[in-house]
Coordinates of C-alpha atoms and ligand atoms in Angstrom, one line a residue:
X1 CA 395.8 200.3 63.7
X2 CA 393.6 199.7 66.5
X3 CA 390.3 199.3 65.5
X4 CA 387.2 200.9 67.3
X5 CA 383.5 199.4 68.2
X6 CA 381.3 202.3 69.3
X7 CA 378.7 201.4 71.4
X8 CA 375.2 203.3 70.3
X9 CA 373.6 204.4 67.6
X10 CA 372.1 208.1 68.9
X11 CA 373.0 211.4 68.2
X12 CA 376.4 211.6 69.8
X13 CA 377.1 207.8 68.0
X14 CA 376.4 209.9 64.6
X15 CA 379.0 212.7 65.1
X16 CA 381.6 209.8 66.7
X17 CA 381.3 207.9 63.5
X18 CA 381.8 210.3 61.3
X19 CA 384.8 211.6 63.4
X20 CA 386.8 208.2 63.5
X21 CA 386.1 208.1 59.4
X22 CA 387.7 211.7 59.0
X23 CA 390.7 210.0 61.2
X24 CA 390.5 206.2 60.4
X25 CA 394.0 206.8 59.0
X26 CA 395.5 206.2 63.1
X27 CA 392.1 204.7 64.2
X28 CA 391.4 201.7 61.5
X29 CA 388.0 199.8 60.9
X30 CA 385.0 201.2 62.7
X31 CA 382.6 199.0 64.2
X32 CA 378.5 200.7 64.8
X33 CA 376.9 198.5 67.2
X34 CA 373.7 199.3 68.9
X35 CA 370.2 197.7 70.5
X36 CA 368.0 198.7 66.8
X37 CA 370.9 198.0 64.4
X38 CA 369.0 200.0 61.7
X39 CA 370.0 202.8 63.3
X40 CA 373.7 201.4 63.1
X41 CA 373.0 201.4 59.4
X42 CA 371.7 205.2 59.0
X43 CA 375.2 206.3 60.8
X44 CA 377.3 203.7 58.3
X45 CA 375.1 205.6 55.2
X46 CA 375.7 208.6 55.9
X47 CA 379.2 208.3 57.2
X48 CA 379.3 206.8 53.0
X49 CA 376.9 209.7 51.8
X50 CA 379.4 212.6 53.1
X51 CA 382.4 210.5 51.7
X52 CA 383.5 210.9 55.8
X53 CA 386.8 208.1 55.4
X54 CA 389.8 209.9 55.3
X55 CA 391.6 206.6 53.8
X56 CA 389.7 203.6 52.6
X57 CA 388.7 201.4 55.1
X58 CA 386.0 199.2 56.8
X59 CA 382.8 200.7 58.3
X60 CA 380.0 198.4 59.7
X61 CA 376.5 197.9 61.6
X62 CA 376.3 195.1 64.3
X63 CA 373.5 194.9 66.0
X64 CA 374.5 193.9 70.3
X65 CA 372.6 194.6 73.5
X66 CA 375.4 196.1 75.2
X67 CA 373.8 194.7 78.9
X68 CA 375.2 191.5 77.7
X69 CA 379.0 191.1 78.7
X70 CA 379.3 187.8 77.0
X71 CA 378.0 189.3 73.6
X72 CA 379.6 192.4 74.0
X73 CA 382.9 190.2 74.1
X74 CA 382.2 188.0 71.7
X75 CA 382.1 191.4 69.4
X76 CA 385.0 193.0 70.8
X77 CA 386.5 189.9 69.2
X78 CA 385.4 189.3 65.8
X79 CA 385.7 193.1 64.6
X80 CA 389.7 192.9 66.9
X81 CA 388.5 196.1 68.4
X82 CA 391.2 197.7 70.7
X83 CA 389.0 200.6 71.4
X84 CA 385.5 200.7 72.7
X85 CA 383.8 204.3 72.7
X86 CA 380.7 203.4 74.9
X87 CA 377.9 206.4 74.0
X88 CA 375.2 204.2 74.1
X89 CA 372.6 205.1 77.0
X90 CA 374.8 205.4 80.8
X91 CA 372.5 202.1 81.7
X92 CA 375.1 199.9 80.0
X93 CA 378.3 201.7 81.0
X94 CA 379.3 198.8 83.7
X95 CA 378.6 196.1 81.4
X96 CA 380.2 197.6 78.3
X97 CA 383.4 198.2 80.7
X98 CA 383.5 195.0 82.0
X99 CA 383.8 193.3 78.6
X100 CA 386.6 195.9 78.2
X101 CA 388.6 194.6 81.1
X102 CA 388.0 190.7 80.4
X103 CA 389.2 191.5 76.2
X104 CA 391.8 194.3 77.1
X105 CA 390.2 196.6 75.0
X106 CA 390.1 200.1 75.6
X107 CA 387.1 201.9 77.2
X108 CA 386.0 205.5 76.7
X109 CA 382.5 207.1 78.2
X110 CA 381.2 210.2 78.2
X111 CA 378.4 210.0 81.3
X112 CA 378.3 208.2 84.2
X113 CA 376.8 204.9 84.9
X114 CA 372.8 205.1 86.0
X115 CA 370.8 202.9 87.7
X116 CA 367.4 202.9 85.3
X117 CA 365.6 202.2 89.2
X118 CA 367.5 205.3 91.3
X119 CA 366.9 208.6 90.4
X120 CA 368.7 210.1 92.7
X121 CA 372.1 209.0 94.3
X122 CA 374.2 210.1 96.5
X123 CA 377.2 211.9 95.8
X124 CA 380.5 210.4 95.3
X125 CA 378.4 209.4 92.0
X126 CA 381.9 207.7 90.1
X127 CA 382.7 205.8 93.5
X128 CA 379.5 204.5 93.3
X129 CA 379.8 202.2 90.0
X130 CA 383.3 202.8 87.7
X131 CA 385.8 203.9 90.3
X132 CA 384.7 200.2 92.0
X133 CA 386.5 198.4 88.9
X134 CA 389.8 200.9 89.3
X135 CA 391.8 197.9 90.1
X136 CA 390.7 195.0 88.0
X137 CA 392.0 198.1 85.0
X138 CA 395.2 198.4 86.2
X139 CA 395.6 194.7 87.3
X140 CA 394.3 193.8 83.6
X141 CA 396.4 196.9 81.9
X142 CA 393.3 198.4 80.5
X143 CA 392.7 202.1 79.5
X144 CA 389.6 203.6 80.8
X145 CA 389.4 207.1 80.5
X146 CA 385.6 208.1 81.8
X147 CA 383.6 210.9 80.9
X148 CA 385.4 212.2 77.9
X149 CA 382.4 214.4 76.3
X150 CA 382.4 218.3 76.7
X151 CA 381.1 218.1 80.0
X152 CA 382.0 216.1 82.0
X153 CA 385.2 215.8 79.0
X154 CA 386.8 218.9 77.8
X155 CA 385.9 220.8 81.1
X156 CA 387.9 218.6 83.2
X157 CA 390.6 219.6 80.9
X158 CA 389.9 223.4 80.9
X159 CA 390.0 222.7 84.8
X160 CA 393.6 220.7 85.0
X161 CA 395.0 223.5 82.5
X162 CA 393.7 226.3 85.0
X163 CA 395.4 224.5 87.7
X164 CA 399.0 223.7 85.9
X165 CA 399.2 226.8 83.9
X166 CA 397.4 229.8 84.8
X167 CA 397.6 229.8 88.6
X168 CA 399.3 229.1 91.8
X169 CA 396.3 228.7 93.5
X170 CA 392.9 228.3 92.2
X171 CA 390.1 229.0 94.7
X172 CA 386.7 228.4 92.5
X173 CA 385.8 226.8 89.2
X174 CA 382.5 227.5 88.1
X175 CA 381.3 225.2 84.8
X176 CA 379.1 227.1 82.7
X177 CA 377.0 225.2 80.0
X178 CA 374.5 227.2 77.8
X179 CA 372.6 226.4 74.8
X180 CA 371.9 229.6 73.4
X181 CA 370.8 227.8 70.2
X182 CA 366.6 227.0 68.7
X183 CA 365.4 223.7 67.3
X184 CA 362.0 225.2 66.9
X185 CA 359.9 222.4 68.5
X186 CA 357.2 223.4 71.2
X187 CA 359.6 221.4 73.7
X188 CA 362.4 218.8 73.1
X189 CA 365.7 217.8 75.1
X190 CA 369.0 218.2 73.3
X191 CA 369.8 214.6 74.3
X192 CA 367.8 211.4 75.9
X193 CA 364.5 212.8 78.0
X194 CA 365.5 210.1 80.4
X195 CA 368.6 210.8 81.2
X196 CA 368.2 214.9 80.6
X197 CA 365.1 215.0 83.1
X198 CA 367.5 212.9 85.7
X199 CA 369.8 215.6 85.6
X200 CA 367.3 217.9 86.9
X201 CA 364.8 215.9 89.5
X202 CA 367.2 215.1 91.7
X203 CA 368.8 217.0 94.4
X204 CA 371.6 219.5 93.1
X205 CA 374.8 218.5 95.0
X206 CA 378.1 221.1 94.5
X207 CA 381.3 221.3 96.2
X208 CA 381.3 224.5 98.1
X209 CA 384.2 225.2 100.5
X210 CA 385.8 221.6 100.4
X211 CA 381.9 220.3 101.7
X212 CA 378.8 219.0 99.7
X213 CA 376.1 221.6 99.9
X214 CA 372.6 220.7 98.7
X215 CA 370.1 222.4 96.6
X216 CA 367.0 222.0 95.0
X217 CA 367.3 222.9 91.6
X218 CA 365.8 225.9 89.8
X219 CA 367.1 227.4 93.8
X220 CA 370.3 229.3 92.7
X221 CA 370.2 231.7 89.5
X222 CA 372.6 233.6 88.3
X223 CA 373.2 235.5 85.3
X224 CA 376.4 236.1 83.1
X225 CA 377.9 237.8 80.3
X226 CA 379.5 235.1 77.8
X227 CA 381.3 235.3 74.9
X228 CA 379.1 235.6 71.3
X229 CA 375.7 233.9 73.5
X230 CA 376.0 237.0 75.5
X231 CA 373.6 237.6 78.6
X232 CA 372.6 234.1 79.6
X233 CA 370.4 233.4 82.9
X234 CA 371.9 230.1 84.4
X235 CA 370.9 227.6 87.7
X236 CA 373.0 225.9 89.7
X237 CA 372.8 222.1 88.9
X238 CA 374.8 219.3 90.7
X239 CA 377.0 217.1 87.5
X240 CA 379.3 214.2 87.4
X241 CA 382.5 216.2 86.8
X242 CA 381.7 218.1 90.4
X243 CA 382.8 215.1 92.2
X244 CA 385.8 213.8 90.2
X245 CA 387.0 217.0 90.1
X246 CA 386.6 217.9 94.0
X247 CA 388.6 214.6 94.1
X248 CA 391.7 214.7 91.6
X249 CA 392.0 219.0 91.9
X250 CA 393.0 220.6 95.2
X251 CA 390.2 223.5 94.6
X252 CA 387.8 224.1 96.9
X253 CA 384.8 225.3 95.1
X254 CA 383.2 223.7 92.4
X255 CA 380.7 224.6 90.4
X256 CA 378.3 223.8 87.5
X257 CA 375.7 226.4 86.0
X258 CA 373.3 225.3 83.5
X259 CA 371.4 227.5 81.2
X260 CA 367.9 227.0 80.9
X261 CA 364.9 229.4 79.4
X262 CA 361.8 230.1 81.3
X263 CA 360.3 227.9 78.8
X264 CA 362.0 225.3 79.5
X265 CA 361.6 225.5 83.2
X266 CA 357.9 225.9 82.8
X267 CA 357.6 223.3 81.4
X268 CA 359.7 220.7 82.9
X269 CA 357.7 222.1 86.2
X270 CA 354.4 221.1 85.1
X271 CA 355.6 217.4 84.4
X272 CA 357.5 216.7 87.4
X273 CA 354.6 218.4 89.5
X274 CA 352.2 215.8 87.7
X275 CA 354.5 213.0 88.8
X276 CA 355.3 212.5 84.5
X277 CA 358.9 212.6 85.2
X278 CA 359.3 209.6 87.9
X279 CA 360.7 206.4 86.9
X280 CA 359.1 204.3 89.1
X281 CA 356.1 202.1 87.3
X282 CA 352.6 202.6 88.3
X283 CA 349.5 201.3 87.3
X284 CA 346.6 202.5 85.5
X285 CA 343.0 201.9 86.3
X286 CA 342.7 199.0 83.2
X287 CA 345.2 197.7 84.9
X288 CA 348.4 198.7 82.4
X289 CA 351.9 198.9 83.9
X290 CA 353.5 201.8 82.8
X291 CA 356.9 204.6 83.9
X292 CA 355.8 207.7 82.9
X293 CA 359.0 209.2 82.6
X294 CA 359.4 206.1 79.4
X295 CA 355.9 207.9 78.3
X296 CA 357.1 211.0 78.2
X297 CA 360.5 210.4 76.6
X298 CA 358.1 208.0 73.8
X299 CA 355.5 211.7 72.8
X300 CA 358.6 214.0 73.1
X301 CA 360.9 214.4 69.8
X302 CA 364.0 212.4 69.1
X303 CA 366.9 214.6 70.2
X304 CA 368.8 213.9 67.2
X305 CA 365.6 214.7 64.5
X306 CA 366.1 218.2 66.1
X307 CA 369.8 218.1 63.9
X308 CA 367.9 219.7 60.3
X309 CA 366.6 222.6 61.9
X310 CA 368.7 223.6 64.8
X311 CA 370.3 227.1 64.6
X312 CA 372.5 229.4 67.2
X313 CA 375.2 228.4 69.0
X314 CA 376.7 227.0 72.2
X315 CA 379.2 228.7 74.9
X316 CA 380.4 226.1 77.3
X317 CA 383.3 226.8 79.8
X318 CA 385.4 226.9 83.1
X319 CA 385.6 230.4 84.7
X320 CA 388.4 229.9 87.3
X321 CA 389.6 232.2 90.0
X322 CA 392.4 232.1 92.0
X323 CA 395.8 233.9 92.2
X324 CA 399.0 234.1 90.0
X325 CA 402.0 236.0 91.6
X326 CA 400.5 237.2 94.2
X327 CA 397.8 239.0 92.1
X328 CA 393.8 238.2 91.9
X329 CA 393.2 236.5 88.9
X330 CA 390.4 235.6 86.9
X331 CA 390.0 233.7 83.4
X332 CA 387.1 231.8 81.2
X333 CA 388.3 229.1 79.1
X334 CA 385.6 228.0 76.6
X335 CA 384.6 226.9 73.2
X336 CA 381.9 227.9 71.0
X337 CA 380.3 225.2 68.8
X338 CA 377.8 226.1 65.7
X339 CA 374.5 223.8 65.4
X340 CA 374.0 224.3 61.9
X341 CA 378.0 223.9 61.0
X342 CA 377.8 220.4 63.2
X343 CA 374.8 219.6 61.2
X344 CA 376.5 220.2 57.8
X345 CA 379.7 218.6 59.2
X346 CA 378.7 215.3 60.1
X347 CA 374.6 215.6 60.1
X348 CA 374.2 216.4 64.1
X349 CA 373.1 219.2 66.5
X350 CA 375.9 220.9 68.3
X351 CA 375.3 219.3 71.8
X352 CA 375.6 216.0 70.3
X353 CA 378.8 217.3 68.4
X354 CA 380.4 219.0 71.6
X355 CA 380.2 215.4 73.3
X356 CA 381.5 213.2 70.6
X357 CA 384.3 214.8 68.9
X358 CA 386.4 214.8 72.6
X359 CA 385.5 211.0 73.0
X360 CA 387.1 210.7 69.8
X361 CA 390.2 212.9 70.5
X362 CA 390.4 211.0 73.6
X363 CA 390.6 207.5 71.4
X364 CA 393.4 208.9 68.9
X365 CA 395.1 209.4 71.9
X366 CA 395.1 206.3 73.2
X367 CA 395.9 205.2 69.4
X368 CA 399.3 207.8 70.0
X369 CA 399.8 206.4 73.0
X370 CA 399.2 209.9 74.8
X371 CA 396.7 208.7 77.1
X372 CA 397.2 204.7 76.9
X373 CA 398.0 205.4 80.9
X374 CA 396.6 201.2 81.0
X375 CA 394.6 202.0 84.2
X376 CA 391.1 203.9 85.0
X377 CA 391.5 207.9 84.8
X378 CA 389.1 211.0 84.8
X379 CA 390.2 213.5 82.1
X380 CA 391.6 215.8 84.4
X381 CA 393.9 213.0 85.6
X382 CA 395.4 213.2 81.8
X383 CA 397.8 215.6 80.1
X384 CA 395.5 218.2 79.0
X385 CA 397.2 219.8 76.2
X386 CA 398.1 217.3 74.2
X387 CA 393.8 216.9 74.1
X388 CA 392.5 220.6 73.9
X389 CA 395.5 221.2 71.0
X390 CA 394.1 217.9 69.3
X391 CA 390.5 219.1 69.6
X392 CA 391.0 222.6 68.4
X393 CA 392.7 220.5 65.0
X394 CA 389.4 218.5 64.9
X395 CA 386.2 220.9 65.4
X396 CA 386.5 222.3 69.0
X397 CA 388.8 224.9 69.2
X398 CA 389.6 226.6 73.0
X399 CA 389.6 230.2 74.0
X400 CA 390.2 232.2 76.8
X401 CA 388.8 235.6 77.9
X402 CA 390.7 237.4 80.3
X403 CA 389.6 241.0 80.9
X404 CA 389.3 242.9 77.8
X405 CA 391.9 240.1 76.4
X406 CA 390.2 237.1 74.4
X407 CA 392.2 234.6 72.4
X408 CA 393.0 231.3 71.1
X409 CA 394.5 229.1 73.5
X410 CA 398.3 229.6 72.3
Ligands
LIG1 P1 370.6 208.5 72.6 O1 369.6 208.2 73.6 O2 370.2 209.2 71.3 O3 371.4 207.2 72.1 C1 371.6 206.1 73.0 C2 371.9 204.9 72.2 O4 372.1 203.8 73.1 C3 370.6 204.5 71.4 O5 371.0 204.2 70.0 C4 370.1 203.2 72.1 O6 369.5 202.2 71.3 C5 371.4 202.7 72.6 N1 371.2 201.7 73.7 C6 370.5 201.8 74.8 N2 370.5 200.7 75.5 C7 371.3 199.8 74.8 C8 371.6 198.4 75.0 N3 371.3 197.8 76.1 N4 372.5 197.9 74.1 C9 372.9 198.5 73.0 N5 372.5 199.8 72.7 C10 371.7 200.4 73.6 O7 371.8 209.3 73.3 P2 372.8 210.4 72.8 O8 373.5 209.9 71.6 O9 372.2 211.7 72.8 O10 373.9 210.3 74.0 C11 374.8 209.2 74.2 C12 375.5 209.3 75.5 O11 376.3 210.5 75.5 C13 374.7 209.3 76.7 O12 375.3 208.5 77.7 C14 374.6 210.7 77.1 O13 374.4 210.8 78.5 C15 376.0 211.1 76.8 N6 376.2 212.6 76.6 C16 377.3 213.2 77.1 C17 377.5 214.5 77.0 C18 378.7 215.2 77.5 O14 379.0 216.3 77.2 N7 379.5 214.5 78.3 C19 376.5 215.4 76.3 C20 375.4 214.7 75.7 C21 375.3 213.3 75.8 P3 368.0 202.4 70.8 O15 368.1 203.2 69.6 O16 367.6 201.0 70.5 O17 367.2 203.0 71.9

């Protein structure tokens, strides 16, 4: 048994909870620990409303402020944690894996570190902040895989399978992530405003031709025709997985295409025109200090009260091209997740779903030994079948659309 301490207590915490109860028979006592530990409590109720243990077993609230090594430790230690599955907010990933490394535990993210004070960094983004402490793993023999969500997470994966399986030369992977699904709220993000609006006010950096190219974003649309979503207008948008990717796969294009509504766009226009999305503090003319990105994120709705009344579906996926025997070849590997069906599952919307269940596949892995590799990897460093086979047992099942052709992943 190893014992896990999840680290957060949002909407992706939710769905990871009640995903180590359904497995707790490999994963053993499950630890909630979060900044407002009433929120750890919520996730602990109503991993004991849906009756989520598989076996009977331990499941707690601790409250921690995860920026603090020496009480992250201190935690680590008293619930004997040998798994840590950081989805609190990406401020606290290098403190969180830092305690990892001086216990032993094992880490798992699912988002890159950020900076509250930079909005916009440059490109290689991992090399910046968790690739620095790739040693001090494998001097310590620790296990830390990073961004095991859907994407960056299960996308890596699509990508490494591509690469190992379907091709003998890939030439271009292009990431497609669209939310086809309605929350009916005037205008909400599906996760964090903070760290959503990040994505989006910074440059968009891709991997084009073995070189960084740079765009602004809302630049480069283009439209495609996806499985069950259908028609769904997309813009290129720069994403962690582009650069550890362009690193670990020999491909030279890399892509990511997010799908927004006009909406949405509109929207997210008129606040960053107004300055409403900038994280740097101003002043106002009483004298108040205040970020207005921290006031918008405070009027806008809590991504994960959008979980009751969220409907449609989500199509995320690699489309990879390449060649295989000397023929042109073209495949889209992808899964579709349900919002309502998350929601009735373990009480979350399916973007919060699509990230934790794979951060939880990634831990029973380590549990298996699969993936205890006891240094610092990027999923596409990892076996990827023994994870996409795991995750189509536990809520995300993998297809693939070839031509006319569209099937399970066999
Ligand atoms: P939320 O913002 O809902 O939750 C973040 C949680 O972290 C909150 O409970 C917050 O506490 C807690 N937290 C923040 N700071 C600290 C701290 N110093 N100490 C302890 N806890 C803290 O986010 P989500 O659940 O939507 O997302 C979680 C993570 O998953 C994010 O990193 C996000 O980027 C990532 N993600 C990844 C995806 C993928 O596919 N790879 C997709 C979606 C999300 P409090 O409640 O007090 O604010």
């Amino acid at each position: 048994k190893k014992n896990v301490l999840i680290i957060g207590a949002g909407g992706v915490a939710q769905v990871v909870a009640h995903k180590c109860a359904q497995n707790n028979d490999v994963l053993g006592d499950i630890h909630v620990a979060s900044r407002t530990v009433e929120k750890c409590r919520e996730i602990v109720a109503s991993v004991q409303e849906k009756k989520s243990l598989k076996v009977k077993g331990v499941i707690e609230a601790h409250a921690l402020d995860a920026m603090d090594v020496a009480a992250t430790k201190a935690l680590i230690g008293r619930t004997d944690a040998r798994i840590v599955i950081n989805v609190g907010s990406p401020f606290v990933n290098m403190s969180v894996l830092s305690a990892c490394i001086e216990t032993g535990a094992a880490y798992i993210d699912t988002a890159i570190h950020e900076d509250p004070l930079k909005i916009c960094e440059n490109a290689p983004w991992y090399a910046n902040y968790e690739w620095k402490r790739q040693e001090d793993c494998k001097k310590a023999g620790v296990t830390a895989i990073l961004g095991a969500g859907f994407d960056p997470g299960v996308v890596n994966a699509y990508a490494k399978l591509a690469v190992d399986d379907y091709f003998d030369r890939v030439d271009s992977i292009d990431i497609i992530d669209v939310n086809a699904g309605s929350h009916g709220r005037y205008f909400a993000t599906n996760f964090d405003p903070e760290i959503n609006f990040r994505e989006f006010t910074g440059r968009v950096m891709t991997w084009q031709d073995r070189e960084w190219k740079t765009n602004k974003m809302f630049e480069v649309r283009q439209d495609w025709d996806l499985p069950v979503v259908g028609k769904s207008p997309t813009y290129l948008t720069g994403h962690d997985e582009i650069h550890s990717l362009s690193r670990h796969l020999d491909v030279p294009t890399i892509r990511f295409w997010m799908g927004f509504g006009d909406h949405y766009i509109n929207v997210f226009t008129v606040l960053k025109n107004l300055g409403l999305l900038s994280e740097q503090p101003i002043k106002t003319a009483e004298g108040q200090e205040v970020v207005p990105l921290k006031v918008v994120k405070a009027v806008l709705p809590d991504p994960s009260s959008l979980a009751p009344d969220y409907t449609g579906k989500t199509c995320i996926g690699d489309l990879v091209k390449g060649v295989k025997d000397g023929k042109q070849r073209e495949i889209f590997i992808y899964n579709i997740a349900d919002h309502k069906q998350a929601y009735e599952e373990v009480g979350s919307q399916g973007i919060s779903y699509t990230a934790g269940v794979p951060a939880v596949a990634a831990a029973m892995l380590i549990a298996s030994g699969e993936w205890d590799v006891k240094t610092m990897a990027n999923v596409e460093e990892l076996p990827p079948r023994p994870f996409l086979d795991l995750l189509g047992r536990i809520g995300l099942p993998t297809r693939i659309r070839e031509g006319e052709n569209d099937q399970p992943l066999a």
